[in-house]
């Protein structure tokens, strides 16, 4: 049994962390969490769903995944960008996650926060909530909100495209980093939603 255990489903945000673990070449176990069975009609149904079992809540009281347990340090983390940064700090060589306190780390952090806030939260995830998960987060589905999120996402992608053209080939310049994993996953989710 490995010291590292990743909780979640590969096709969702946990896939970002599994990719990172593979890049690092470290031994790990995956504990697949049970996905929702049917779409909850409201917040109460969601909180009573399979993602909120006692086992799941013991790992992450927020009831969301991914989560990572590192038995060697006793740490349990949630949030894919935080998990990947931790993994790079603990098990990397200073390239896939630049060393703390460096200019490169500042640029890396900026792109990670940008991916999570601008592409993920305000982009495809916002659209997904208003198109598929109406009632769980909102009172109803909203085509206007979905279109607004799509336009915002596509506007933000132009920022990344310009950066890659001028300073690439990766977000942080010459080296592939965990920020590129986040960017790629966000682009994949947008593609799955049939956005440009």
PDB file of C-alpha atoms in Angstrom:
ATOM      1  CA  UNK A   1       0.000   0.000   0.000  1.00  0.00           C
ATOM      2  CA  UNK A   2       1.385   3.392  -1.029  1.00  0.00           C
ATOM      3  CA  UNK A   3       1.769   6.402   1.264  1.00  0.00           C
ATOM      4  CA  UNK A   4      -0.234   8.508  -1.186  1.00  0.00           C
ATOM      5  CA  UNK A   5      -3.945   7.900  -1.749  1.00  0.00           C
ATOM      6  CA  UNK A   6      -5.960   9.941  -4.218  1.00  0.00           C
ATOM      7  CA  UNK A   7      -9.724  10.054  -3.727  1.00  0.00           C
ATOM      8  CA  UNK A   8     -12.017  10.888  -6.615  1.00  0.00           C
ATOM      9  CA  UNK A   9     -13.019  10.029 -10.150  1.00  0.00           C
ATOM     10  CA  UNK A  10     -10.420  10.263 -12.921  1.00  0.00           C
ATOM     11  CA  UNK A  11     -12.764  11.878 -15.448  1.00  0.00           C
ATOM     12  CA  UNK A  12     -13.390  14.810 -13.117  1.00  0.00           C
ATOM     13  CA  UNK A  13     -10.959  17.177 -11.372  1.00  0.00           C
ATOM     14  CA  UNK A  14      -9.226  14.215  -9.729  1.00  0.00           C
ATOM     15  CA  UNK A  15      -7.783  13.446 -13.161  1.00  0.00           C
ATOM     16  CA  UNK A  16      -5.592  16.537 -12.796  1.00  0.00           C
ATOM     17  CA  UNK A  17      -4.041  15.058  -9.685  1.00  0.00           C
ATOM     18  CA  UNK A  18      -3.652  11.593 -11.142  1.00  0.00           C
ATOM     19  CA  UNK A  19      -1.835  13.139 -14.127  1.00  0.00           C
ATOM     20  CA  UNK A  20       0.464  14.962 -11.694  1.00  0.00           C
ATOM     21  CA  UNK A  21       1.198  11.758  -9.771  1.00  0.00           C
ATOM     22  CA  UNK A  22       2.073  10.043 -13.055  1.00  0.00           C
ATOM     23  CA  UNK A  23       4.366  12.914 -14.084  1.00  0.00           C
ATOM     24  CA  UNK A  24       6.195  12.594 -10.768  1.00  0.00           C
ATOM     25  CA  UNK A  25       6.480   8.828 -11.066  1.00  0.00           C
ATOM     26  CA  UNK A  26       5.531   8.254  -7.433  1.00  0.00           C
ATOM     27  CA  UNK A  27       3.645   5.262  -6.108  1.00  0.00           C
ATOM     28  CA  UNK A  28       0.031   5.953  -5.196  1.00  0.00           C
ATOM     29  CA  UNK A  29      -3.317   4.316  -4.699  1.00  0.00           C
ATOM     30  CA  UNK A  30      -6.645   5.548  -6.051  1.00  0.00           C
ATOM     31  CA  UNK A  31      -9.821   5.309  -4.022  1.00  0.00           C
ATOM     32  CA  UNK A  32     -12.666   5.912  -6.437  1.00  0.00           C
ATOM     33  CA  UNK A  33     -15.496   7.780  -4.821  1.00  0.00           C
ATOM     34  CA  UNK A  34     -18.980   6.826  -5.829  1.00  0.00           C
ATOM     35  CA  UNK A  35     -20.361   9.316  -8.332  1.00  0.00           C
ATOM     36  CA  UNK A  36     -23.812  10.744  -7.920  1.00  0.00           C
ATOM     37  CA  UNK A  37     -26.525   8.301  -8.899  1.00  0.00           C
ATOM     38  CA  UNK A  38     -28.903  10.495 -10.855  1.00  0.00           C
ATOM     39  CA  UNK A  39     -28.902  14.265 -10.643  1.00  0.00           C
ATOM     40  CA  UNK A  40     -30.132  15.618  -7.304  1.00  0.00           C
ATOM     41  CA  UNK A  41     -33.133  17.919  -7.600  1.00  0.00           C
ATOM     42  CA  UNK A  42     -31.999  20.218  -4.804  1.00  0.00           C
ATOM     43  CA  UNK A  43     -29.249  20.920  -2.311  1.00  0.00           C
ATOM     44  CA  UNK A  44     -30.739  18.615   0.328  1.00  0.00           C
ATOM     45  CA  UNK A  45     -30.761  15.655  -2.067  1.00  0.00           C
ATOM     46  CA  UNK A  46     -27.159  16.420  -3.029  1.00  0.00           C
ATOM     47  CA  UNK A  47     -26.000  16.495   0.574  1.00  0.00           C
ATOM     48  CA  UNK A  48     -27.699  13.137   1.194  1.00  0.00           C
ATOM     49  CA  UNK A  49     -26.069  11.618  -1.900  1.00  0.00           C
ATOM     50  CA  UNK A  50     -23.204   9.188  -2.306  1.00  0.00           C
ATOM     51  CA  UNK A  51     -20.609  11.960  -2.170  1.00  0.00           C
ATOM     52  CA  UNK A  52     -21.629  12.747   1.405  1.00  0.00           C
ATOM     53  CA  UNK A  53     -21.200   9.339   3.026  1.00  0.00           C
ATOM     54  CA  UNK A  54     -19.409   9.090   6.363  1.00  0.00           C
ATOM     55  CA  UNK A  55     -16.340   7.668   4.591  1.00  0.00           C
ATOM     56  CA  UNK A  56     -16.197  10.552   2.114  1.00  0.00           C
ATOM     57  CA  UNK A  57     -16.821  13.215   4.751  1.00  0.00           C
ATOM     58  CA  UNK A  58     -14.045  11.753   6.921  1.00  0.00           C
ATOM     59  CA  UNK A  59     -11.560  12.432   4.123  1.00  0.00           C
ATOM     60  CA  UNK A  60     -12.943  15.810   3.085  1.00  0.00           C
ATOM     61  CA  UNK A  61     -15.616  17.444   5.247  1.00  0.00           C
ATOM     62  CA  UNK A  62     -16.504  19.647   2.263  1.00  0.00           C
ATOM     63  CA  UNK A  63     -17.848  16.520   0.557  1.00  0.00           C
ATOM     64  CA  UNK A  64     -16.002  17.220  -2.689  1.00  0.00           C
ATOM     65  CA  UNK A  65     -13.110  15.688  -4.530  1.00  0.00           C
ATOM     66  CA  UNK A  66     -10.290  15.322  -5.331  1.00  0.00           C
ATOM     67  CA  UNK A  67      -8.650  14.757  -1.984  1.00  0.00           C
ATOM     68  CA  UNK A  68      -5.170  13.446  -1.301  1.00  0.00           C
ATOM     69  CA  UNK A  69      -3.918  11.677   1.797  1.00  0.00           C
ATOM     70  CA  UNK A  70      -0.169  11.512   2.354  1.00  0.00           C
ATOM     71  CA  UNK A  71       0.462   9.020   5.126  1.00  0.00           C
ATOM     72  CA  UNK A  72       4.179   9.929   5.240  1.00  0.00           C
ATOM     73  CA  UNK A  73       3.372  13.463   6.430  1.00  0.00           C
ATOM     74  CA  UNK A  74      -0.113  12.948   7.865  1.00  0.00           C
ATOM     75  CA  UNK A  75      -1.583  15.614   5.595  1.00  0.00           C
ATOM     76  CA  UNK A  76      -4.957  15.401   3.864  1.00  0.00           C
ATOM     77  CA  UNK A  77      -5.586  18.018   1.196  1.00  0.00           C
ATOM     78  CA  UNK A  78      -8.436  18.963  -1.099  1.00  0.00           C
ATOM     79  CA  UNK A  79      -8.537  21.250  -4.171  1.00  0.00           C
ATOM     80  CA  UNK A  80      -6.698  20.049  -7.267  1.00  0.00           C
ATOM     81  CA  UNK A  81      -4.320  23.014  -7.638  1.00  0.00           C
ATOM     82  CA  UNK A  82      -3.305  22.808  -3.966  1.00  0.00           C
ATOM     83  CA  UNK A  83      -2.806  19.043  -4.228  1.00  0.00           C
ATOM     84  CA  UNK A  84      -0.652  19.341  -7.346  1.00  0.00           C
ATOM     85  CA  UNK A  85       1.449  22.115  -5.844  1.00  0.00           C
ATOM     86  CA  UNK A  86       1.980  20.085  -2.671  1.00  0.00           C
ATOM     87  CA  UNK A  87       2.958  17.036  -4.707  1.00  0.00           C
ATOM     88  CA  UNK A  88       5.438  19.058  -6.737  1.00  0.00           C
ATOM     89  CA  UNK A  89       6.946  20.606  -3.603  1.00  0.00           C
ATOM     90  CA  UNK A  90       7.247  17.259  -1.825  1.00  0.00           C
ATOM     91  CA  UNK A  91       8.129  14.884  -4.655  1.00  0.00           C
ATOM     92  CA  UNK A  92       9.234  17.031  -7.591  1.00  0.00           C
ATOM     93  CA  UNK A  93      12.543  18.352  -8.804  1.00  0.00           C
ATOM     94  CA  UNK A  94      11.685  22.071  -8.740  1.00  0.00           C
ATOM     95  CA  UNK A  95      10.570  22.181 -12.383  1.00  0.00           C
ATOM     96  CA  UNK A  96       6.997  20.870 -12.554  1.00  0.00           C
ATOM     97  CA  UNK A  97       6.322  23.099  -9.540  1.00  0.00           C
ATOM     98  CA  UNK A  98       8.964  25.817  -9.203  1.00  0.00           C
ATOM     99  CA  UNK A  99      10.633  26.276  -5.825  1.00  0.00           C
ATOM    100  CA  UNK A 100       8.876  28.571  -3.350  1.00  0.00           C
ATOM    101  CA  UNK A 101      10.255  32.088  -3.055  1.00  0.00           C
ATOM    102  CA  UNK A 102      11.367  32.330  -6.687  1.00  0.00           C
ATOM    103  CA  UNK A 103      10.166  34.497  -9.556  1.00  0.00           C
ATOM    104  CA  UNK A 104       9.212  31.294 -11.362  1.00  0.00           C
ATOM    105  CA  UNK A 105       7.008  30.231  -8.435  1.00  0.00           C
ATOM    106  CA  UNK A 106       5.206  33.565  -8.474  1.00  0.00           C
ATOM    107  CA  UNK A 107       4.425  33.154 -12.173  1.00  0.00           C
ATOM    108  CA  UNK A 108       3.384  29.536 -11.601  1.00  0.00           C
ATOM    109  CA  UNK A 109       1.052  30.530  -8.736  1.00  0.00           C
ATOM    110  CA  UNK A 110      -0.483  33.289 -10.857  1.00  0.00           C
ATOM    111  CA  UNK A 111      -1.357  30.862 -13.670  1.00  0.00           C
ATOM    112  CA  UNK A 112      -2.711  28.222 -11.274  1.00  0.00           C
ATOM    113  CA  UNK A 113      -5.003  30.747  -9.560  1.00  0.00           C
ATOM    114  CA  UNK A 114      -6.043  32.087 -12.957  1.00  0.00           C
ATOM    115  CA  UNK A 115      -6.921  28.596 -14.223  1.00  0.00           C
ATOM    116  CA  UNK A 116      -8.992  27.862 -11.140  1.00  0.00           C
ATOM    117  CA  UNK A 117     -10.777  31.212 -10.874  1.00  0.00           C
ATOM    118  CA  UNK A 118     -11.204  32.313 -14.467  1.00  0.00           C
ATOM    119  CA  UNK A 119     -11.472  29.081 -16.461  1.00  0.00           C
ATOM    120  CA  UNK A 120     -12.820  26.609 -13.938  1.00  0.00           C
ATOM    121  CA  UNK A 121     -15.051  28.489 -11.476  1.00  0.00           C
ATOM    122  CA  UNK A 122     -16.325  31.276 -13.748  1.00  0.00           C
ATOM    123  CA  UNK A 123     -16.117  29.291 -16.959  1.00  0.00           C
ATOM    124  CA  UNK A 124     -17.090  25.709 -17.630  1.00  0.00           C
ATOM    125  CA  UNK A 125     -18.106  24.843 -14.037  1.00  0.00           C
ATOM    126  CA  UNK A 126     -20.423  27.819 -13.842  1.00  0.00           C
ATOM    127  CA  UNK A 127     -21.999  26.794 -17.147  1.00  0.00           C
ATOM    128  CA  UNK A 128     -22.270  23.199 -16.031  1.00  0.00           C
ATOM    129  CA  UNK A 129     -24.079  24.205 -12.845  1.00  0.00           C
ATOM    130  CA  UNK A 130     -26.617  26.296 -14.733  1.00  0.00           C
ATOM    131  CA  UNK A 131     -27.160  23.752 -17.518  1.00  0.00           C
ATOM    132  CA  UNK A 132     -27.039  20.368 -15.841  1.00  0.00           C
ATOM    133  CA  UNK A 133     -27.280  20.886 -12.126  1.00  0.00           C
ATOM    134  CA  UNK A 134     -30.204  23.277 -11.879  1.00  0.00           C
ATOM    135  CA  UNK A 135     -31.814  22.881  -8.467  1.00  0.00           C
ATOM    136  CA  UNK A 136     -28.631  21.734  -6.766  1.00  0.00           C
ATOM    137  CA  UNK A 137     -26.850  25.077  -6.819  1.00  0.00           C
ATOM    138  CA  UNK A 138     -29.514  27.289  -8.314  1.00  0.00           C
ATOM    139  CA  UNK A 139     -33.269  27.433  -8.407  1.00  0.00           C
ATOM    140  CA  UNK A 140     -33.454  26.731 -12.129  1.00  0.00           C
ATOM    141  CA  UNK A 141     -31.476  26.180 -15.310  1.00  0.00           C
ATOM    142  CA  UNK A 142     -30.377  29.305 -17.146  1.00  0.00           C
ATOM    143  CA  UNK A 143     -29.363  29.489 -20.795  1.00  0.00           C
ATOM    144  CA  UNK A 144     -28.331  33.115 -20.260  1.00  0.00           C
ATOM    145  CA  UNK A 145     -25.897  32.144 -17.475  1.00  0.00           C
ATOM    146  CA  UNK A 146     -24.494  29.294 -19.572  1.00  0.00           C
ATOM    147  CA  UNK A 147     -23.881  31.572 -22.553  1.00  0.00           C
ATOM    148  CA  UNK A 148     -22.326  34.233 -20.334  1.00  0.00           C
ATOM    149  CA  UNK A 149     -19.935  31.652 -18.829  1.00  0.00           C
ATOM    150  CA  UNK A 150     -19.042  30.372 -22.308  1.00  0.00           C
ATOM    151  CA  UNK A 151     -18.239  33.854 -23.616  1.00  0.00           C
ATOM    152  CA  UNK A 152     -16.184  34.637 -20.503  1.00  0.00           C
ATOM    153  CA  UNK A 153     -14.231  31.382 -20.836  1.00  0.00           C
ATOM    154  CA  UNK A 154     -13.442  32.021 -24.505  1.00  0.00           C
ATOM    155  CA  UNK A 155     -12.304  35.573 -23.704  1.00  0.00           C
ATOM    156  CA  UNK A 156      -9.959  34.253 -21.010  1.00  0.00           C
ATOM    157  CA  UNK A 157      -8.548  31.572 -23.328  1.00  0.00           C
ATOM    158  CA  UNK A 158      -7.318  34.380 -25.568  1.00  0.00           C
ATOM    159  CA  UNK A 159      -5.146  35.517 -22.621  1.00  0.00           C
ATOM    160  CA  UNK A 160      -3.537  32.078 -22.357  1.00  0.00           C
ATOM    161  CA  UNK A 161      -3.118  31.848 -26.118  1.00  0.00           C
ATOM    162  CA  UNK A 162      -1.290  35.179 -26.241  1.00  0.00           C
ATOM    163  CA  UNK A 163       0.963  34.121 -23.352  1.00  0.00           C
ATOM    164  CA  UNK A 164       1.842  30.834 -25.012  1.00  0.00           C
ATOM    165  CA  UNK A 165       2.642  32.590 -28.293  1.00  0.00           C
ATOM    166  CA  UNK A 166       4.878  35.224 -26.708  1.00  0.00           C
ATOM    167  CA  UNK A 167       6.511  33.361 -23.802  1.00  0.00           C
ATOM    168  CA  UNK A 168       5.747  29.650 -24.371  1.00  0.00           C
ATOM    169  CA  UNK A 169       5.776  26.904 -25.252  1.00  0.00           C
ATOM    170  CA  UNK A 170       4.190  26.478 -21.777  1.00  0.00           C
ATOM    171  CA  UNK A 171       2.337  28.866 -19.457  1.00  0.00           C
ATOM    172  CA  UNK A 172       5.448  29.415 -17.340  1.00  0.00           C
ATOM    173  CA  UNK A 173       7.832  29.608 -20.285  1.00  0.00           C
ATOM    174  CA  UNK A 174      10.219  26.825 -21.238  1.00  0.00           C
ATOM    175  CA  UNK A 175       9.178  24.252 -18.621  1.00  0.00           C
ATOM    176  CA  UNK A 176       6.025  22.160 -18.435  1.00  0.00           C
ATOM    177  CA  UNK A 177       4.443  22.739 -15.009  1.00  0.00           C
ATOM    178  CA  UNK A 178       1.377  21.691 -13.061  1.00  0.00           C
ATOM    179  CA  UNK A 179      -0.233  24.934 -14.311  1.00  0.00           C
ATOM    180  CA  UNK A 180      -0.262  23.353 -17.784  1.00  0.00           C
ATOM    181  CA  UNK A 181      -2.100  20.348 -16.349  1.00  0.00           C
ATOM    182  CA  UNK A 182      -4.793  22.689 -15.012  1.00  0.00           C
ATOM    183  CA  UNK A 183      -5.026  24.553 -18.322  1.00  0.00           C
ATOM    184  CA  UNK A 184      -5.294  21.332 -20.319  1.00  0.00           C
ATOM    185  CA  UNK A 185      -8.006  19.913 -18.079  1.00  0.00           C
ATOM    186  CA  UNK A 186     -10.037  23.130 -18.339  1.00  0.00           C
ATOM    187  CA  UNK A 187      -9.710  23.063 -22.123  1.00  0.00           C
ATOM    188  CA  UNK A 188     -10.813  19.430 -22.154  1.00  0.00           C
ATOM    189  CA  UNK A 189     -13.892  20.232 -20.087  1.00  0.00           C
ATOM    190  CA  UNK A 190     -14.782  23.104 -22.445  1.00  0.00           C
ATOM    191  CA  UNK A 191     -14.306  20.789 -25.435  1.00  0.00           C
ATOM    192  CA  UNK A 192     -16.622  18.253 -23.779  1.00  0.00           C
ATOM    193  CA  UNK A 193     -19.210  21.027 -23.537  1.00  0.00           C
ATOM    194  CA  UNK A 194     -18.756  21.577 -27.292  1.00  0.00           C
ATOM    195  CA  UNK A 195     -17.370  25.069 -26.885  1.00  0.00           C
ATOM    196  CA  UNK A 196     -14.966  26.375 -29.548  1.00  0.00           C
TER     197      UNK A 196
END
